[in-house]
């Protein structure tokens, strides 16, 4: 073993030890569908009449991707995603990949847009997807540009692939990821 290899191994072990002492990240490995799945929690306590639509929108993502899963936050648990109802247009504000706030705006619902599509679309933003406007109904991220007749809440193949890529290494603990960087 060369001095450089030994130094890399030592740095990797120090990174692992430091990560263990620092505690758990907010997006943690899930024992669910995939060993690498990241579980993101969402809080619907402020979602009012949209709770069912948000749960169904989350289920759409859970059924279509493996590297990340969306689960309701338990009582008292700090959620990655806060869901709120308001009278404006639906929108999402991300603070980082997998974290942020979604407003389920009544304006779009009043205009005839599907609540489950809205929820799945806004969750798509939290999962790292941009709007694709204008776009066809087959593209979830086309949002309102697909029209009020569009009720498709399922991400297309490219949207699914992008989310899978976004979370491909996110399920790996920070220590293991850092160790891989130093050892590769």
mmCIF file of C-alpha atoms in Angstrom:
data_model
loop_
_atom_site.group_PDB
_atom_site.id
_atom_site.type_symbol
_atom_site.label_atom_id
_atom_site.label_comp_id
_atom_site.label_asym_id
_atom_site.label_seq_id
_atom_site.Cartn_x
_atom_site.Cartn_y
_atom_site.Cartn_z
ATOM 1 C CA UNK A 1 0.000 0.000 0.000
ATOM 2 C CA UNK A 2 1.450 3.343 -1.010
ATOM 3 C CA UNK A 3 1.554 6.321 1.306
ATOM 4 C CA UNK A 4 -1.106 8.014 -0.829
ATOM 5 C CA UNK A 5 -3.443 4.990 -0.595
ATOM 6 C CA UNK A 6 -2.916 4.777 3.146
ATOM 7 C CA UNK A 7 -3.701 8.484 3.518
ATOM 8 C CA UNK A 8 -6.911 8.094 1.479
ATOM 9 C CA UNK A 9 -8.013 5.136 3.588
ATOM 10 C CA UNK A 10 -7.297 7.047 6.801
ATOM 11 C CA UNK A 11 -9.253 10.078 5.574
ATOM 12 C CA UNK A 12 -12.182 7.842 4.598
ATOM 13 C CA UNK A 13 -12.209 6.205 8.039
ATOM 14 C CA UNK A 14 -12.108 9.625 9.712
ATOM 15 C CA UNK A 15 -15.013 10.839 7.593
ATOM 16 C CA UNK A 16 -17.038 7.750 8.531
ATOM 17 C CA UNK A 17 -16.250 8.184 12.224
ATOM 18 C CA UNK A 18 -17.100 11.895 12.104
ATOM 19 C CA UNK A 19 -20.415 11.218 10.359
ATOM 20 C CA UNK A 20 -21.374 8.641 12.990
ATOM 21 C CA UNK A 21 -20.778 11.161 15.740
ATOM 22 C CA UNK A 22 -22.758 13.900 13.995
ATOM 23 C CA UNK A 23 -26.058 11.984 13.932
ATOM 24 C CA UNK A 24 -28.618 11.182 11.292
ATOM 25 C CA UNK A 25 -29.488 13.286 8.206
ATOM 26 C CA UNK A 26 -33.056 14.465 7.639
ATOM 27 C CA UNK A 27 -33.491 12.195 4.609
ATOM 28 C CA UNK A 28 -32.690 8.715 5.839
ATOM 29 C CA UNK A 29 -32.329 5.313 4.292
ATOM 30 C CA UNK A 30 -35.601 3.454 4.181
ATOM 31 C CA UNK A 31 -36.233 -0.186 4.873
ATOM 32 C CA UNK A 32 -38.941 -0.126 2.189
ATOM 33 C CA UNK A 33 -38.872 -0.870 -1.519
ATOM 34 C CA UNK A 34 -35.157 -0.463 -2.093
ATOM 35 C CA UNK A 35 -32.076 -0.599 0.082
ATOM 36 C CA UNK A 36 -31.082 2.799 -1.333
ATOM 37 C CA UNK A 37 -34.520 4.438 -1.025
ATOM 38 C CA UNK A 38 -34.623 7.790 0.720
ATOM 39 C CA UNK A 39 -37.701 8.499 2.830
ATOM 40 C CA UNK A 40 -38.967 12.057 2.734
ATOM 41 C CA UNK A 41 -41.752 12.974 5.118
ATOM 42 C CA UNK A 42 -44.521 15.453 4.459
ATOM 43 C CA UNK A 43 -46.771 17.357 6.871
ATOM 44 C CA UNK A 44 -50.378 17.932 5.792
ATOM 45 C CA UNK A 45 -51.537 19.581 9.020
ATOM 46 C CA UNK A 46 -52.017 22.849 7.095
ATOM 47 C CA UNK A 47 -53.317 21.283 3.867
ATOM 48 C CA UNK A 48 -56.996 21.545 4.877
ATOM 49 C CA UNK A 49 -59.232 20.030 2.155
ATOM 50 C CA UNK A 50 -56.214 18.845 0.117
ATOM 51 C CA UNK A 51 -54.950 16.115 2.488
ATOM 52 C CA UNK A 52 -56.415 13.253 0.430
ATOM 53 C CA UNK A 53 -55.088 14.703 -2.847
ATOM 54 C CA UNK A 54 -51.599 15.089 -1.353
ATOM 55 C CA UNK A 55 -51.636 11.501 -0.050
ATOM 56 C CA UNK A 56 -52.684 10.288 -3.513
ATOM 57 C CA UNK A 57 -50.056 12.468 -5.221
ATOM 58 C CA UNK A 58 -47.388 11.025 -2.919
ATOM 59 C CA UNK A 59 -48.638 7.507 -3.686
ATOM 60 C CA UNK A 60 -48.205 8.218 -7.411
ATOM 61 C CA UNK A 61 -44.520 8.986 -6.848
ATOM 62 C CA UNK A 62 -44.094 6.002 -4.520
ATOM 63 C CA UNK A 63 -45.544 3.722 -7.205
ATOM 64 C CA UNK A 64 -43.312 5.150 -9.950
ATOM 65 C CA UNK A 65 -39.840 5.583 -8.427
ATOM 66 C CA UNK A 66 -37.641 3.452 -6.185
ATOM 67 C CA UNK A 67 -34.845 5.728 -4.963
ATOM 68 C CA UNK A 68 -37.150 7.982 -2.931
ATOM 69 C CA UNK A 69 -40.392 7.389 -1.055
ATOM 70 C CA UNK A 70 -42.807 9.965 0.371
ATOM 71 C CA UNK A 71 -44.446 9.225 3.721
ATOM 72 C CA UNK A 72 -46.701 11.265 6.026
ATOM 73 C CA UNK A 73 -44.807 12.683 8.992
ATOM 74 C CA UNK A 74 -45.680 11.214 12.356
ATOM 75 C CA UNK A 75 -47.099 13.487 15.007
ATOM 76 C CA UNK A 76 -44.339 15.670 16.424
ATOM 77 C CA UNK A 77 -41.867 14.667 13.670
ATOM 78 C CA UNK A 78 -40.170 17.446 11.710
ATOM 79 C CA UNK A 79 -41.142 16.918 8.075
ATOM 80 C CA UNK A 80 -39.039 17.465 4.975
ATOM 81 C CA UNK A 81 -42.044 18.915 3.150
ATOM 82 C CA UNK A 82 -44.732 21.197 4.555
ATOM 83 C CA UNK A 83 -48.052 21.271 2.660
ATOM 84 C CA UNK A 84 -50.298 24.317 3.037
ATOM 85 C CA UNK A 85 -53.644 25.356 1.540
ATOM 86 C CA UNK A 86 -54.221 28.907 0.357
ATOM 87 C CA UNK A 87 -56.347 30.879 -2.099
ATOM 88 C CA UNK A 88 -53.517 31.585 -4.583
ATOM 89 C CA UNK A 89 -52.020 29.545 -7.397
ATOM 90 C CA UNK A 90 -50.347 26.211 -6.483
ATOM 91 C CA UNK A 91 -46.580 26.502 -6.037
ATOM 92 C CA UNK A 92 -43.575 24.906 -4.418
ATOM 93 C CA UNK A 93 -40.552 26.474 -2.793
ATOM 94 C CA UNK A 94 -37.605 24.139 -2.381
ATOM 95 C CA UNK A 95 -34.954 24.781 0.232
ATOM 96 C CA UNK A 96 -32.836 21.850 -1.005
ATOM 97 C CA UNK A 97 -33.460 18.610 -2.862
ATOM 98 C CA UNK A 98 -36.284 16.829 -1.025
ATOM 99 C CA UNK A 99 -37.082 19.736 1.291
ATOM 100 C CA UNK A 100 -39.446 22.672 1.026
ATOM 101 C CA UNK A 101 -42.994 23.984 1.163
ATOM 102 C CA UNK A 102 -45.924 23.360 -1.154
ATOM 103 C CA UNK A 103 -48.985 25.595 -1.357
ATOM 104 C CA UNK A 104 -52.059 23.833 -2.716
ATOM 105 C CA UNK A 105 -53.718 26.899 -4.223
ATOM 106 C CA UNK A 106 -57.468 27.003 -4.559
ATOM 107 C CA UNK A 107 -57.280 29.284 -7.611
ATOM 108 C CA UNK A 108 -56.285 26.396 -9.901
ATOM 109 C CA UNK A 109 -58.912 24.128 -8.352
ATOM 110 C CA UNK A 110 -61.578 26.817 -8.850
ATOM 111 C CA UNK A 111 -60.517 26.983 -12.511
ATOM 112 C CA UNK A 112 -61.057 23.210 -12.837
ATOM 113 C CA UNK A 113 -57.573 21.701 -12.433
ATOM 114 C CA UNK A 114 -57.306 18.242 -10.863
ATOM 115 C CA UNK A 115 -56.141 18.253 -7.222
ATOM 116 C CA UNK A 116 -54.196 14.985 -7.436
ATOM 117 C CA UNK A 117 -52.333 16.202 -10.543
ATOM 118 C CA UNK A 118 -51.574 19.460 -8.720
ATOM 119 C CA UNK A 119 -50.226 17.609 -5.681
ATOM 120 C CA UNK A 120 -48.093 15.208 -7.754
ATOM 121 C CA UNK A 121 -46.793 18.116 -9.875
ATOM 122 C CA UNK A 122 -45.792 20.221 -6.861
ATOM 123 C CA UNK A 123 -44.182 17.199 -5.191
ATOM 124 C CA UNK A 124 -42.244 16.783 -8.436
ATOM 125 C CA UNK A 125 -40.672 20.207 -7.820
ATOM 126 C CA UNK A 126 -39.562 19.114 -4.340
ATOM 127 C CA UNK A 127 -38.053 16.016 -5.969
ATOM 128 C CA UNK A 128 -35.994 18.277 -8.222
ATOM 129 C CA UNK A 129 -38.079 18.614 -11.396
ATOM 130 C CA UNK A 130 -38.615 21.912 -13.232
ATOM 131 C CA UNK A 131 -41.765 23.000 -15.050
ATOM 132 C CA UNK A 132 -42.029 21.883 -18.700
ATOM 133 C CA UNK A 133 -44.321 24.494 -20.206
ATOM 134 C CA UNK A 134 -45.992 24.367 -22.538
ATOM 135 C CA UNK A 135 -46.325 20.657 -22.505
ATOM 136 C CA UNK A 136 -48.668 17.772 -23.216
ATOM 137 C CA UNK A 137 -50.936 16.120 -20.683
ATOM 138 C CA UNK A 138 -48.612 13.100 -20.700
ATOM 139 C CA UNK A 139 -45.978 15.255 -18.960
ATOM 140 C CA UNK A 140 -46.814 15.741 -15.290
ATOM 141 C CA UNK A 141 -44.479 18.722 -15.102
ATOM 142 C CA UNK A 142 -46.365 20.509 -17.897
ATOM 143 C CA UNK A 143 -48.711 21.528 -15.109
ATOM 144 C CA UNK A 144 -51.575 23.846 -15.958
ATOM 145 C CA UNK A 145 -50.377 24.309 -19.561
ATOM 146 C CA UNK A 146 -51.937 20.892 -20.335
ATOM 147 C CA UNK A 147 -55.389 22.344 -19.641
ATOM 148 C CA UNK A 148 -58.160 21.668 -17.172
ATOM 149 C CA UNK A 149 -59.233 18.470 -18.955
ATOM 150 C CA UNK A 150 -55.890 16.857 -18.103
ATOM 151 C CA UNK A 151 -56.079 14.674 -15.007
ATOM 152 C CA UNK A 152 -52.872 12.699 -15.614
ATOM 153 C CA UNK A 153 -50.996 12.615 -12.313
ATOM 154 C CA UNK A 154 -48.355 10.107 -13.413
ATOM 155 C CA UNK A 155 -44.827 11.251 -14.273
ATOM 156 C CA UNK A 156 -43.597 10.262 -17.722
ATOM 157 C CA UNK A 157 -40.498 8.121 -18.279
ATOM 158 C CA UNK A 158 -38.086 11.076 -18.437
ATOM 159 C CA UNK A 159 -39.534 12.605 -15.260
ATOM 160 C CA UNK A 160 -39.237 9.293 -13.422
ATOM 161 C CA UNK A 161 -35.659 8.844 -14.642
ATOM 162 C CA UNK A 162 -34.677 12.347 -13.521
ATOM 163 C CA UNK A 163 -36.050 11.783 -10.011
ATOM 164 C CA UNK A 164 -34.316 8.394 -9.833
ATOM 165 C CA UNK A 165 -31.053 10.100 -10.838
ATOM 166 C CA UNK A 166 -31.596 12.905 -8.322
ATOM 167 C CA UNK A 167 -31.818 10.383 -5.482
ATOM 168 C CA UNK A 168 -29.504 7.687 -6.863
ATOM 169 C CA UNK A 169 -26.760 8.274 -4.292
ATOM 170 C CA UNK A 170 -28.860 10.195 -1.766
ATOM 171 C CA UNK A 171 -29.818 6.982 0.046
ATOM 172 C CA UNK A 172 -26.184 6.297 0.789
ATOM 173 C CA UNK A 173 -25.139 7.687 4.156
ATOM 174 C CA UNK A 174 -23.020 10.856 3.941
ATOM 175 C CA UNK A 175 -20.099 8.991 5.489
ATOM 176 C CA UNK A 176 -20.185 6.159 2.968
ATOM 177 C CA UNK A 177 -20.620 8.623 0.091
ATOM 178 C CA UNK A 178 -17.667 10.695 1.289
ATOM 179 C CA UNK A 179 -15.564 7.569 1.792
ATOM 180 C CA UNK A 180 -16.345 6.495 -1.778
ATOM 181 C CA UNK A 181 -15.174 9.881 -3.048
ATOM 182 C CA UNK A 182 -11.867 9.564 -1.219
ATOM 183 C CA UNK A 183 -11.292 5.946 -2.160
ATOM 184 C CA UNK A 184 -12.189 6.176 -5.848
#
